[in-house]
C-alpha atoms as a PDB file:
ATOM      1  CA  UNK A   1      87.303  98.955  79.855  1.00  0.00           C
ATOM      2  CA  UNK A   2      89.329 101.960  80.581  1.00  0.00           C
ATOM      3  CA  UNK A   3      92.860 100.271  79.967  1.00  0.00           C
ATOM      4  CA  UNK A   4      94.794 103.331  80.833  1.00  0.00           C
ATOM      5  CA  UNK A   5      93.147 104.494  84.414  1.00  0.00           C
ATOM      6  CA  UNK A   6      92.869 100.323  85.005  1.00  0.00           C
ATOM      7  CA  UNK A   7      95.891  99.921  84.464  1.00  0.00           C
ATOM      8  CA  UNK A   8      97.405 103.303  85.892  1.00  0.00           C
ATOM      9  CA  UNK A   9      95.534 102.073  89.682  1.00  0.00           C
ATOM     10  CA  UNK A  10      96.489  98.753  89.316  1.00  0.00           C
ATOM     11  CA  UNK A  11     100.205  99.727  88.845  1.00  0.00           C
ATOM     12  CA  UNK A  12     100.068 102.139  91.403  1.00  0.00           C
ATOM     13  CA  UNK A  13      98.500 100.357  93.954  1.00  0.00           C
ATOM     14  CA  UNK A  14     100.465  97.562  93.613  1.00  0.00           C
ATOM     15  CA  UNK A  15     103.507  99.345  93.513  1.00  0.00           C
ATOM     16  CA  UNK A  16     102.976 101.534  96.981  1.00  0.00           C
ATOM     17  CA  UNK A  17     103.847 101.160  99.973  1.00  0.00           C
ATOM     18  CA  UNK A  18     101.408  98.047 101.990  1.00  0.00           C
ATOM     19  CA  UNK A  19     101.737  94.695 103.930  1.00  0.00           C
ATOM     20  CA  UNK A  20     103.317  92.492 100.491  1.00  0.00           C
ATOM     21  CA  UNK A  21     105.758  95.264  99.532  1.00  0.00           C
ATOM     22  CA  UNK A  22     107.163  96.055 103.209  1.00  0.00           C
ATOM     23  CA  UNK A  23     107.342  92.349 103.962  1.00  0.00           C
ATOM     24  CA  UNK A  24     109.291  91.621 100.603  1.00  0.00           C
ATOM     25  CA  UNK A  25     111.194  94.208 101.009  1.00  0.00           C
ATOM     26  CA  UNK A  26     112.325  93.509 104.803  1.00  0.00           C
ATOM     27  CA  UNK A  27     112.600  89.752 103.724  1.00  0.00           C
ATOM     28  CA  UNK A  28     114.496  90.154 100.765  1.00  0.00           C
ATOM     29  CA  UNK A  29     117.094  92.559 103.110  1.00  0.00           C
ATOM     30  CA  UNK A  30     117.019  89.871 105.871  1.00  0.00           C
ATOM     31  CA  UNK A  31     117.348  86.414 104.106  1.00  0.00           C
ATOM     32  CA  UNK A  32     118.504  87.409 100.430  1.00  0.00           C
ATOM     33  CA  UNK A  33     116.637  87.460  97.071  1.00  0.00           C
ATOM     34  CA  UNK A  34     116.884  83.752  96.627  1.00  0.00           C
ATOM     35  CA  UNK A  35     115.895  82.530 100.298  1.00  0.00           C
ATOM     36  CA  UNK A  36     112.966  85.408 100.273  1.00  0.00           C
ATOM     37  CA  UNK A  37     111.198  83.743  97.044  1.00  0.00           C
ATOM     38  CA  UNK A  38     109.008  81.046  98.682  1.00  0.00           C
ATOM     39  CA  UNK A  39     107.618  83.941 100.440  1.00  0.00           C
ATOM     40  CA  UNK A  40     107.457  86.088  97.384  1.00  0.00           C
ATOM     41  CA  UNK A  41     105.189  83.048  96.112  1.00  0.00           C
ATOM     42  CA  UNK A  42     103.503  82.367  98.661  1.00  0.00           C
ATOM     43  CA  UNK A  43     101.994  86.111  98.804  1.00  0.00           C
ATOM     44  CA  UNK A  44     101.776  85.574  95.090  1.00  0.00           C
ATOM     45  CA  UNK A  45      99.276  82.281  95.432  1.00  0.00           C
ATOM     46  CA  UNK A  46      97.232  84.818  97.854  1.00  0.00           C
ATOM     47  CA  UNK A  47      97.108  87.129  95.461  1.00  0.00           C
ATOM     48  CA  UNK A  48      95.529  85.346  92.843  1.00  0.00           C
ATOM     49  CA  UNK A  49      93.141  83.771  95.789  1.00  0.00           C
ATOM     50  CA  UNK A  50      91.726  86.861  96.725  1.00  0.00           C
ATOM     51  CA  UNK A  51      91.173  88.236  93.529  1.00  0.00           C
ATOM     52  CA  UNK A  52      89.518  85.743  92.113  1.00  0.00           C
ATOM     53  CA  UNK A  53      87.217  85.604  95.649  1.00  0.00           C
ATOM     54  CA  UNK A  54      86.904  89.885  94.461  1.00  0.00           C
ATOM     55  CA  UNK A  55      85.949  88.989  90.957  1.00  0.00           C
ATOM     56  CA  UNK A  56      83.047  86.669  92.284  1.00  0.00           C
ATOM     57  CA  UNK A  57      82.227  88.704  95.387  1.00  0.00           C
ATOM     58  CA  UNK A  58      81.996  91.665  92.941  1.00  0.00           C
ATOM     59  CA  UNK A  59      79.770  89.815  90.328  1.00  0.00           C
ATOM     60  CA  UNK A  60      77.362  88.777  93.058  1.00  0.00           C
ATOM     61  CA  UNK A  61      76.727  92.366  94.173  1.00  0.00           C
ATOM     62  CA  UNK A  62      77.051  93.401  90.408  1.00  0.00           C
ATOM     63  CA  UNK A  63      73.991  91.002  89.601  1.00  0.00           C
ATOM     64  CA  UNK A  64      72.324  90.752  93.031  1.00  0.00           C
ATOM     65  CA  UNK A  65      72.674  94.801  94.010  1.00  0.00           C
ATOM     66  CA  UNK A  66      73.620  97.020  91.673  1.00  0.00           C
ATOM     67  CA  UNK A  67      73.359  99.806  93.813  1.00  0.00           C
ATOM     68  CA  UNK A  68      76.339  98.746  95.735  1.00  0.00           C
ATOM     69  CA  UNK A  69      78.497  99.844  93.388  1.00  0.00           C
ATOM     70  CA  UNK A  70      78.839 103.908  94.469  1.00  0.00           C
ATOM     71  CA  UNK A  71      79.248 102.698  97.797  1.00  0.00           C
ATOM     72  CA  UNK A  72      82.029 100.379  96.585  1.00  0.00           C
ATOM     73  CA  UNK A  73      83.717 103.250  94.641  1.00  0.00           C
ATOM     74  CA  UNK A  74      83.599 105.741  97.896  1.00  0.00           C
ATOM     75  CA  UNK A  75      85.054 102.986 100.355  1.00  0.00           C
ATOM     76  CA  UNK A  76      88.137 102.300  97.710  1.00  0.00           C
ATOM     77  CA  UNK A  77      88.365 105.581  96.885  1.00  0.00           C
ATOM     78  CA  UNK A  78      88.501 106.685 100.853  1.00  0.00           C
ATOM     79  CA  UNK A  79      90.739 103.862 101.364  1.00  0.00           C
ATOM     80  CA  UNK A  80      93.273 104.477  98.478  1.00  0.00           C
ATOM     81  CA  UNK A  81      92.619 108.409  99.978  1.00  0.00           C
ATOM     82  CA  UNK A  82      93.865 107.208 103.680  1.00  0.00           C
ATOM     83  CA  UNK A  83      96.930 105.426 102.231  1.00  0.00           C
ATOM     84  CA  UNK A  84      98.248 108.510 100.367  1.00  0.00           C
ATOM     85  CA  UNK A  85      97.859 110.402 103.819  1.00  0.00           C
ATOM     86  CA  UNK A  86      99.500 107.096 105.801  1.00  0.00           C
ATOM     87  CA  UNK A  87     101.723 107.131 103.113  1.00  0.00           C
ATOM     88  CA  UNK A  88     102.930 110.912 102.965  1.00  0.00           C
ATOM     89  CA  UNK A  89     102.971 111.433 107.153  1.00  0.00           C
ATOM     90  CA  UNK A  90     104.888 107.904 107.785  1.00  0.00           C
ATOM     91  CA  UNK A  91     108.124 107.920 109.367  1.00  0.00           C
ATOM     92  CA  UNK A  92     111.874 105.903 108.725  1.00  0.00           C
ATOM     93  CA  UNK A  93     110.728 102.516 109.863  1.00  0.00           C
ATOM     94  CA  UNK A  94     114.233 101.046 108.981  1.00  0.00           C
ATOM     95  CA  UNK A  95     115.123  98.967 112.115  1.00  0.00           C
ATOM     96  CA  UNK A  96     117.938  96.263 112.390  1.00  0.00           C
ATOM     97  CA  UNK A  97     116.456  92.969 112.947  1.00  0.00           C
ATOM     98  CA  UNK A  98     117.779  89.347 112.454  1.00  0.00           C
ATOM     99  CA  UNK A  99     115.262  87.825 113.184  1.00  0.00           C
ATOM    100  CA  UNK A 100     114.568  85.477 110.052  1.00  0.00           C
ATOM    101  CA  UNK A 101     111.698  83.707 111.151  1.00  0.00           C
ATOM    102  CA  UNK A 102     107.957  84.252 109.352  1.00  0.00           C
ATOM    103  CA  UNK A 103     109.336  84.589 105.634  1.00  0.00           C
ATOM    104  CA  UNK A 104     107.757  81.727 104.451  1.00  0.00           C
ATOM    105  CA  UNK A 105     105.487  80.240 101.492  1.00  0.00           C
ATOM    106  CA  UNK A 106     102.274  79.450 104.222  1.00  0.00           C
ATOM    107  CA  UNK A 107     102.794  83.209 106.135  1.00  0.00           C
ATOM    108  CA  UNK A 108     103.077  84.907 102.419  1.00  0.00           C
ATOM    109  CA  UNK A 109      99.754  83.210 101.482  1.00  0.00           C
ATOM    110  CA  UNK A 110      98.262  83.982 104.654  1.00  0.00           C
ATOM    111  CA  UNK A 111      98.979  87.504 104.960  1.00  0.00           C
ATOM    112  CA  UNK A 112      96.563  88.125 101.674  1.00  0.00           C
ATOM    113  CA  UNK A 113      93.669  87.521 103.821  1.00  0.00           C
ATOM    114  CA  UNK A 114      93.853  89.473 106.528  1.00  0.00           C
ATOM    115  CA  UNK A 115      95.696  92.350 104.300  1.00  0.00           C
ATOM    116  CA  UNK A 116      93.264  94.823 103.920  1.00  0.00           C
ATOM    117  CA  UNK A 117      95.173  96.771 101.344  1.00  0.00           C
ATOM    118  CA  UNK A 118      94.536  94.063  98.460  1.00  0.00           C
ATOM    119  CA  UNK A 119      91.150  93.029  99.576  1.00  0.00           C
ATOM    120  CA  UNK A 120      89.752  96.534  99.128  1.00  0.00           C
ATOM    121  CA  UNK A 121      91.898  96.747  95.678  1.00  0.00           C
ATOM    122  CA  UNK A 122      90.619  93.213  94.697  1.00  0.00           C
ATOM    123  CA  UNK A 123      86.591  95.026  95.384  1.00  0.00           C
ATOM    124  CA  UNK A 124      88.061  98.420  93.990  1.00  0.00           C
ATOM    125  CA  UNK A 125      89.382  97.463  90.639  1.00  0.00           C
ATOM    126  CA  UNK A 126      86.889  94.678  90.137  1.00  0.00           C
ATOM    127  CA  UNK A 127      83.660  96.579  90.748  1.00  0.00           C
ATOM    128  CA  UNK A 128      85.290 100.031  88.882  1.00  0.00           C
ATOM    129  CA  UNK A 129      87.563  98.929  85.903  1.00  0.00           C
ATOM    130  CA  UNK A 130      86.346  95.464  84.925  1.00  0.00           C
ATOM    131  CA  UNK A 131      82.092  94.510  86.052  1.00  0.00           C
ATOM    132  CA  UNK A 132      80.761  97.660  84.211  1.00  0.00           C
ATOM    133  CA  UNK A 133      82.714  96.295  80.852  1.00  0.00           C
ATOM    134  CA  UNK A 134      82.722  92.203  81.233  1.00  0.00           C
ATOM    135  CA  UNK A 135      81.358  90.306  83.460  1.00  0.00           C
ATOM    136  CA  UNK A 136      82.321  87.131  82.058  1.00  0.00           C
ATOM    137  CA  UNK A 137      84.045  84.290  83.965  1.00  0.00           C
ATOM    138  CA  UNK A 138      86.805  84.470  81.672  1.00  0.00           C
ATOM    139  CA  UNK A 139      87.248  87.819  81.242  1.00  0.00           C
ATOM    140  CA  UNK A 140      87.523  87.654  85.245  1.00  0.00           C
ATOM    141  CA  UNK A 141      90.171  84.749  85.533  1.00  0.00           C
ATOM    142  CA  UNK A 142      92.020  86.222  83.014  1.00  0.00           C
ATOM    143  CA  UNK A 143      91.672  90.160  85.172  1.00  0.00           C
ATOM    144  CA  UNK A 144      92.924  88.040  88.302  1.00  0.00           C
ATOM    145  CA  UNK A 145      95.991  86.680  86.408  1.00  0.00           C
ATOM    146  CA  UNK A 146      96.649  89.882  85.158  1.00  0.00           C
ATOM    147  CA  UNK A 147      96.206  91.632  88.600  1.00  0.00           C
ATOM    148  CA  UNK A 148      98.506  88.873  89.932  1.00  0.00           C
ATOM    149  CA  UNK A 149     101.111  89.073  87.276  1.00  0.00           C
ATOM    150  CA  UNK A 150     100.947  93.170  88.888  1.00  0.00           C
ATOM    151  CA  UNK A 151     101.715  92.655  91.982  1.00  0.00           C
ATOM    152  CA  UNK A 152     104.075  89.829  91.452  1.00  0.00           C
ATOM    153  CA  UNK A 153     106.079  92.206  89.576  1.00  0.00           C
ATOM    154  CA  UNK A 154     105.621  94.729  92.524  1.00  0.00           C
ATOM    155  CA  UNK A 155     106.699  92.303  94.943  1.00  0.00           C
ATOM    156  CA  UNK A 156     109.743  91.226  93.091  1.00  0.00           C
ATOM    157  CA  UNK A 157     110.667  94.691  92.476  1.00  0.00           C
ATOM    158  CA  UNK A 158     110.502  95.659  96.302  1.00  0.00           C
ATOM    159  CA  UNK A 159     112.355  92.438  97.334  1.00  0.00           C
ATOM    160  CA  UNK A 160     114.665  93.341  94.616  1.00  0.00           C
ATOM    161  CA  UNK A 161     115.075  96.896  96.335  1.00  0.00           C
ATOM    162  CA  UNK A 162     115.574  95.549  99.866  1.00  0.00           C
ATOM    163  CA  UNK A 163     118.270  93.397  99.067  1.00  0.00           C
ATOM    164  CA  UNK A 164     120.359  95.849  96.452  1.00  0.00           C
ATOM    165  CA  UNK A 165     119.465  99.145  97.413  1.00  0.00           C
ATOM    166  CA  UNK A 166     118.803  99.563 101.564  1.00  0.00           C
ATOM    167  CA  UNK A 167     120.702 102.296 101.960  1.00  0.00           C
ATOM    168  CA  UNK A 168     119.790 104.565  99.318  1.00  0.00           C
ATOM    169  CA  UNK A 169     116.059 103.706 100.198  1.00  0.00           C
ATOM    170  CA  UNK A 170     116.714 105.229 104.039  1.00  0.00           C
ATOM    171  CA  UNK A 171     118.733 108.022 102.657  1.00  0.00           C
ATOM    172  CA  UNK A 172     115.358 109.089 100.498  1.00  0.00           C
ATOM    173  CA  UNK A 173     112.921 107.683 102.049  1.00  0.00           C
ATOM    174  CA  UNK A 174     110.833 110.603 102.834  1.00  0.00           C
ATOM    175  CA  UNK A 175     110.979 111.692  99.497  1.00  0.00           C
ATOM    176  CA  UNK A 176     110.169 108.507  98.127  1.00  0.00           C
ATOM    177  CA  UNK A 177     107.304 108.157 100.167  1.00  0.00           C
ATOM    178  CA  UNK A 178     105.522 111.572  99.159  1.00  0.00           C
ATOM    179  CA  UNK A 179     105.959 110.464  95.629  1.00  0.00           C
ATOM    180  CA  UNK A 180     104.155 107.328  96.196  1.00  0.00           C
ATOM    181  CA  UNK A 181     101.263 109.700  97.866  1.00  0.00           C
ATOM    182  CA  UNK A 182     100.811 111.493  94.861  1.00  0.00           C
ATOM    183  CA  UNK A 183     100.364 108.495  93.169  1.00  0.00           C
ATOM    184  CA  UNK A 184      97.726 106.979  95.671  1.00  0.00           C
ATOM    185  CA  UNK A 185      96.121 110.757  95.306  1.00  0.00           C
ATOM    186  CA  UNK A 186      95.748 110.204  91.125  1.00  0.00           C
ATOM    187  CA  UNK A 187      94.967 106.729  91.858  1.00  0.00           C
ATOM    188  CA  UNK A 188      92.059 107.215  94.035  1.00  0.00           C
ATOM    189  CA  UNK A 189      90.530 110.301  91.869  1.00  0.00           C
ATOM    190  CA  UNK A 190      90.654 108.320  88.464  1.00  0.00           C
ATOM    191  CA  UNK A 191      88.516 106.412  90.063  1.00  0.00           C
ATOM    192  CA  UNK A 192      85.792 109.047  89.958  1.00  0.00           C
ATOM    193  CA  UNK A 193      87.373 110.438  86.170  1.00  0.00           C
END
């Protein structure tokens, strides 16, 4: 496996701007570090659901119809493509809210599956780094750990910024956010390199 592209998407994709990041973030600013973590775990346990239903999907095709696989490469690639754009044009969406509600364990593990974002990187990452090196069930469980352990960290990290460092984030946030496009831009042509 390619550890340094793998690893390079993973990180950057889990690190951009999406549904689990915003939502840790805004809870984290809201409630507090401490009172945002069932959330934080929640999105964490549907995480490691949906990759592991990615690994599996993924082998299926991998085995089943192996010419699947381009087409899975140009829809993640597209996709990662359209979130650099979404990414780059998006505007301030800092609004004062205190409204607390929907920060919990069950909405965190819910949100996975109807998040697009980590679906298509589950299929993405799956079917690109890992099927064309291992196919194994371990090798796969211990992939969706490691994928987990990712975004955990990315979750974390943007909980960790809503709660410590709102401000600066609004002050830069344009900035910021063109960064992160450049990123998505790398991330979605390694997947081609």
């Amino acid at each position: 496996m390619p550890l340094l592209p793998f690893l390079s998407y993973a990180l950057v994709t889990s690190f951009t701007p999406g549904p689990n990041n915003i939502m840790s973030l805004d809870s984290a600013r809201r409630m507090g570090l401490k009172r945002a973590f069932p959330f934080l775990l929640g999105v964490t346990a549907g995480c490691f659901s949906i990759m592991l239903l990615a690994c599996y999907f993924n082998l299926a095709l991998y085995h089943f119809l192996p010419r699947i696989k381009i087409w899975m490469n140009i829809l993640g690639s597209l996709y990662t493509l359209y979130l650099a754009v979404k990414v780059a044009m998006s505007k301030s969406s800092t609004k004062d809210n205190a409204h607390n509600e929907g920060y919990s364990f069950k909405s965190g593990l819910l949100l996975q599956f109807i998040n697009l974002k980590i679906i298509l990187y589950g299929i993405t990452v799956i079917s690109t780094f890992v099927m064309p090196y291992d196919d194994s069930y371990i090798a796969l469980f211990i992939i969706s750990l490691l994928l987990t352990g990712i975004g955990f960290a990315a979750i974390v990290c943007w909980a960790a910024f809503g709660a410590l460092f709102q401000r600066f984030i609004n002050k830069y946030e344009r900035s910021f956010n063109i960064v992160m496009a450049f990123l998505l831009l790398y991330s979605a042509l390694s997947i081609w390199i």
